[in-house]
Amino acid sequence: MRRLLPLVLALVVLPVSAQGSDTPAEASDLQDHTTPADPDATVPAEAAVLDALRDGRALTPAEQAVRETVLQDGVHVVHFWAPWCDNSVAELRQGWYEVIEEEEDVSFTFVTVWNDGEAGQETLDRYAIPERVAVLTQPDHGPSDDKALRRRRFLGLPVTWIPTTWVFRENGELAYAFNYGELTMDQLRQALDGARSEWSHD
């Protein structure tokens, strides 16, 4: 079973080291959920996130809060979304609240991005996101409507599409990165189970 689960998950999410900001231009234009290509996206994902987690320098308050959380023992989910994003709202409808209530030993952090620093709490309340979820906002460099001013990295990793969901394990190790759009709650549950498993990189 330990070998089967990573193979199953490989069908629904790219390996962390393989994901970059190469979303097809056609999808970007239609969905309006992406930002311009990030020239620094060639930095290996593992190295980028570990550097940001280790030194904690030049982080936004949201990044600092997430850093402090994911460096703790256990499994941690970091979810990037925006209330104006149809895909983000559709994913909330799928039952995020159920997973959060089921997974009492997992921390959940929702980071609202590209929304002029506003959290969108009313939308989260509408879909019954529990109060135990940490809700943070990531401010942009200017008005969020201007894509050139949007922040496109978080803890050294590119965030070029929403919704995006990361699952951390073992004190800051990024185990799964669903970087391009909606995931099902079954996929999220599988990722959480996988993050709890003993892994071998041999």
Coordinates of C-alpha atoms in Angstrom, one line a residue:
M1 CA 0.0 0.0 0.0
R2 CA 2.9 2.4 0.8
R3 CA 4.1 2.1 -2.8
L4 CA 0.6 2.3 -4.4
L5 CA -0.5 5.5 -2.8
P6 CA 2.2 7.7 -4.3
L7 CA 1.5 6.2 -7.7
V8 CA -2.2 7.1 -7.3
L9 CA -1.5 10.6 -6.2
A10 CA 1.0 11.1 -9.1
L11 CA -2.1 10.9 -11.4
V12 CA -3.7 13.9 -9.7
V13 CA -0.8 16.1 -8.8
L14 CA 2.6 16.8 -10.3
P15 CA 5.7 16.1 -8.2
V16 CA 6.7 19.3 -6.3
S17 CA 10.0 19.6 -8.2
A18 CA 8.2 19.4 -11.5
Q19 CA 5.8 22.2 -11.0
G20 CA 6.6 25.7 -12.2
S21 CA 4.7 28.6 -13.7
D22 CA 4.2 27.1 -17.2
T23 CA 0.4 27.3 -17.2
P24 CA -0.8 27.4 -20.9
A25 CA -1.4 31.0 -22.0
E26 CA -4.8 30.1 -23.4
A27 CA -6.1 28.9 -20.0
S28 CA -4.5 31.9 -18.3
D29 CA -6.4 34.3 -20.5
L30 CA -9.7 32.6 -20.2
Q31 CA -9.7 31.9 -16.5
D32 CA -8.0 35.1 -15.4
H33 CA -6.6 33.3 -12.5
T34 CA -2.9 33.5 -13.4
T35 CA -0.2 36.2 -13.2
P36 CA 2.6 36.8 -15.7
A37 CA 5.3 34.2 -15.9
D38 CA 7.7 34.4 -13.0
P39 CA 11.4 34.7 -14.1
D40 CA 12.5 33.1 -10.9
A41 CA 10.3 30.0 -11.2
T42 CA 13.3 27.9 -12.3
V43 CA 14.6 27.8 -8.7
P44 CA 14.1 24.2 -7.5
A45 CA 11.0 24.1 -5.4
E46 CA 12.5 22.2 -2.5
A47 CA 15.5 24.5 -2.2
A48 CA 13.3 27.7 -2.5
V49 CA 10.9 26.7 0.2
L50 CA 13.5 25.4 2.6
D51 CA 15.6 28.6 2.3
A52 CA 12.5 30.7 3.1
L53 CA 11.5 28.5 6.0
R54 CA 15.0 28.4 7.5
D55 CA 15.9 32.0 7.5
G56 CA 12.5 33.8 7.6
R57 CA 14.0 37.0 6.2
A58 CA 12.0 39.4 4.0
L59 CA 8.7 37.6 4.5
T60 CA 5.2 39.2 4.5
P61 CA 3.2 38.8 7.7
A62 CA 1.2 36.0 6.0
E63 CA 4.3 34.2 5.0
Q64 CA 5.8 34.5 8.5
A65 CA 2.6 33.1 10.1
V66 CA 2.5 30.2 7.6
R67 CA 6.3 29.6 8.2
E68 CA 5.7 29.3 12.0
T69 CA 2.8 26.9 11.5
V70 CA 4.4 24.5 9.0
L71 CA 7.6 24.2 10.9
Q72 CA 5.7 22.6 13.8
D73 CA 5.2 18.9 14.1
G74 CA 2.3 17.3 12.1
V75 CA 0.6 17.8 8.8
H76 CA -0.4 21.3 7.6
V77 CA -2.6 22.5 4.7
V78 CA -2.1 25.9 3.1
H79 CA -4.8 26.9 0.7
F80 CA -4.6 29.9 -1.7
W81 CA -7.9 31.3 -2.9
A82 CA -9.9 34.5 -3.6
P83 CA -13.6 35.2 -3.2
W84 CA -14.0 36.5 -6.7
C85 CA -12.5 33.3 -8.2
D86 CA -15.3 31.0 -9.5
N87 CA -13.0 28.0 -9.2
S88 CA -12.2 28.8 -5.6
V89 CA -15.9 29.1 -4.7
A90 CA -16.7 25.9 -6.6
E91 CA -14.1 24.1 -4.6
L92 CA -15.5 25.5 -1.3
R93 CA -18.9 24.1 -2.4
Q94 CA -17.3 20.6 -2.6
G95 CA -17.1 20.4 1.2
W96 CA -13.9 21.9 2.5
Y97 CA -15.6 22.3 5.9
E98 CA -16.3 18.5 6.1
V99 CA -12.6 17.7 5.6
I100 CA -11.5 20.3 8.1
E101 CA -13.9 18.9 10.7
E102 CA -12.8 15.3 10.0
E103 CA -9.1 16.1 10.2
E104 CA -8.7 17.4 13.7
D105 CA -5.0 16.7 13.8
V106 CA -4.3 18.7 10.7
S107 CA -3.8 22.5 10.7
F108 CA -5.5 24.5 7.9
T109 CA -4.5 28.0 6.7
F110 CA -6.4 29.8 4.0
V111 CA -4.4 32.6 2.4
T112 CA -6.5 35.1 0.4
V113 CA -4.5 36.4 -2.5
W114 CA -5.0 39.0 -5.3
N115 CA -7.9 40.6 -3.4
D116 CA -6.5 44.0 -2.4
G117 CA -5.6 42.7 1.1
E118 CA -9.2 41.7 2.0
A119 CA -9.8 38.3 3.5
G120 CA -13.2 37.5 2.0
Q121 CA -14.4 36.2 5.3
E122 CA -18.1 36.5 4.3
T123 CA -17.6 33.9 1.6
L124 CA -15.8 31.6 4.0
D125 CA -18.6 31.9 6.4
R126 CA -21.2 31.2 3.7
Y127 CA -19.5 27.8 3.1
A128 CA -19.2 27.1 6.8
I129 CA -15.4 27.1 7.0
P130 CA -14.7 26.4 10.7
E131 CA -13.3 29.1 13.0
R132 CA -10.2 27.0 13.7
V133 CA -8.9 27.7 10.2
A134 CA -6.4 30.5 10.2
V135 CA -7.4 33.1 7.6
L136 CA -4.6 35.3 6.3
T137 CA -4.3 37.9 3.5
Q138 CA -1.3 38.4 1.2
P139 CA -1.2 42.0 0.1
D140 CA 0.0 42.8 -3.4
H141 CA 2.5 45.5 -4.5
G142 CA -0.4 47.7 -5.6
P143 CA -4.0 47.3 -6.8
S144 CA -4.7 43.6 -7.3
D145 CA -6.5 44.3 -10.6
D146 CA -3.1 45.1 -12.1
K147 CA -1.7 41.6 -12.6
A148 CA 1.9 43.1 -12.9
L149 CA 1.6 44.2 -9.2
R150 CA 0.4 40.9 -7.8
R151 CA 2.7 38.9 -5.6
R152 CA 3.6 35.7 -7.4
R153 CA 5.6 33.9 -4.8
F154 CA 4.9 32.7 -1.3
L155 CA 7.8 31.3 0.9
G156 CA 9.9 31.2 -2.2
L157 CA 7.5 29.1 -4.3
P158 CA 5.5 30.4 -7.3
V159 CA 1.8 30.9 -6.9
T160 CA 0.5 31.5 -10.4
W161 CA -3.0 30.0 -10.3
I162 CA -5.9 29.8 -7.8
P163 CA -7.1 27.8 -6.1
T164 CA -3.8 26.3 -5.1
T165 CA -3.3 23.9 -2.2
W166 CA -0.1 22.7 -0.5
V167 CA 0.3 20.0 2.1
F168 CA 3.3 20.1 4.4
R169 CA 4.7 17.3 6.6
E170 CA 7.5 16.7 9.0
N171 CA 8.5 20.2 10.1
G172 CA 8.3 22.1 6.8
E173 CA 8.6 19.4 4.1
L174 CA 6.3 20.2 1.2
A175 CA 4.7 16.9 0.4
Y176 CA 2.0 17.8 -2.1
A177 CA 1.4 20.8 -4.3
F178 CA -1.9 21.1 -6.2
N179 CA -0.9 24.2 -8.1
Y180 CA -3.3 24.4 -11.0
G181 CA -6.9 24.7 -10.0
E182 CA -9.6 22.8 -8.2
L183 CA -9.0 19.5 -6.4
T184 CA -11.6 17.1 -5.1
M185 CA -12.0 16.5 -1.5
D186 CA -11.1 12.8 -2.1
Q187 CA -7.8 14.0 -3.6
L188 CA -7.2 16.2 -0.5
R189 CA -7.9 13.2 1.8
Q190 CA -5.5 11.0 -0.2
A191 CA -2.8 13.7 0.1
L192 CA -3.3 14.0 3.9
D193 CA -3.1 10.2 4.2
G194 CA 0.1 10.2 2.1
A195 CA 1.6 13.0 4.2
R196 CA 1.1 11.0 7.3
S197 CA 2.7 7.9 5.9
E198 CA 6.4 6.9 6.3
W199 CA 8.2 7.9 3.2
S200 CA 11.4 6.5 1.6
H201 CA 13.2 8.5 -1.0
D202 CA 15.5 5.6 -2.0

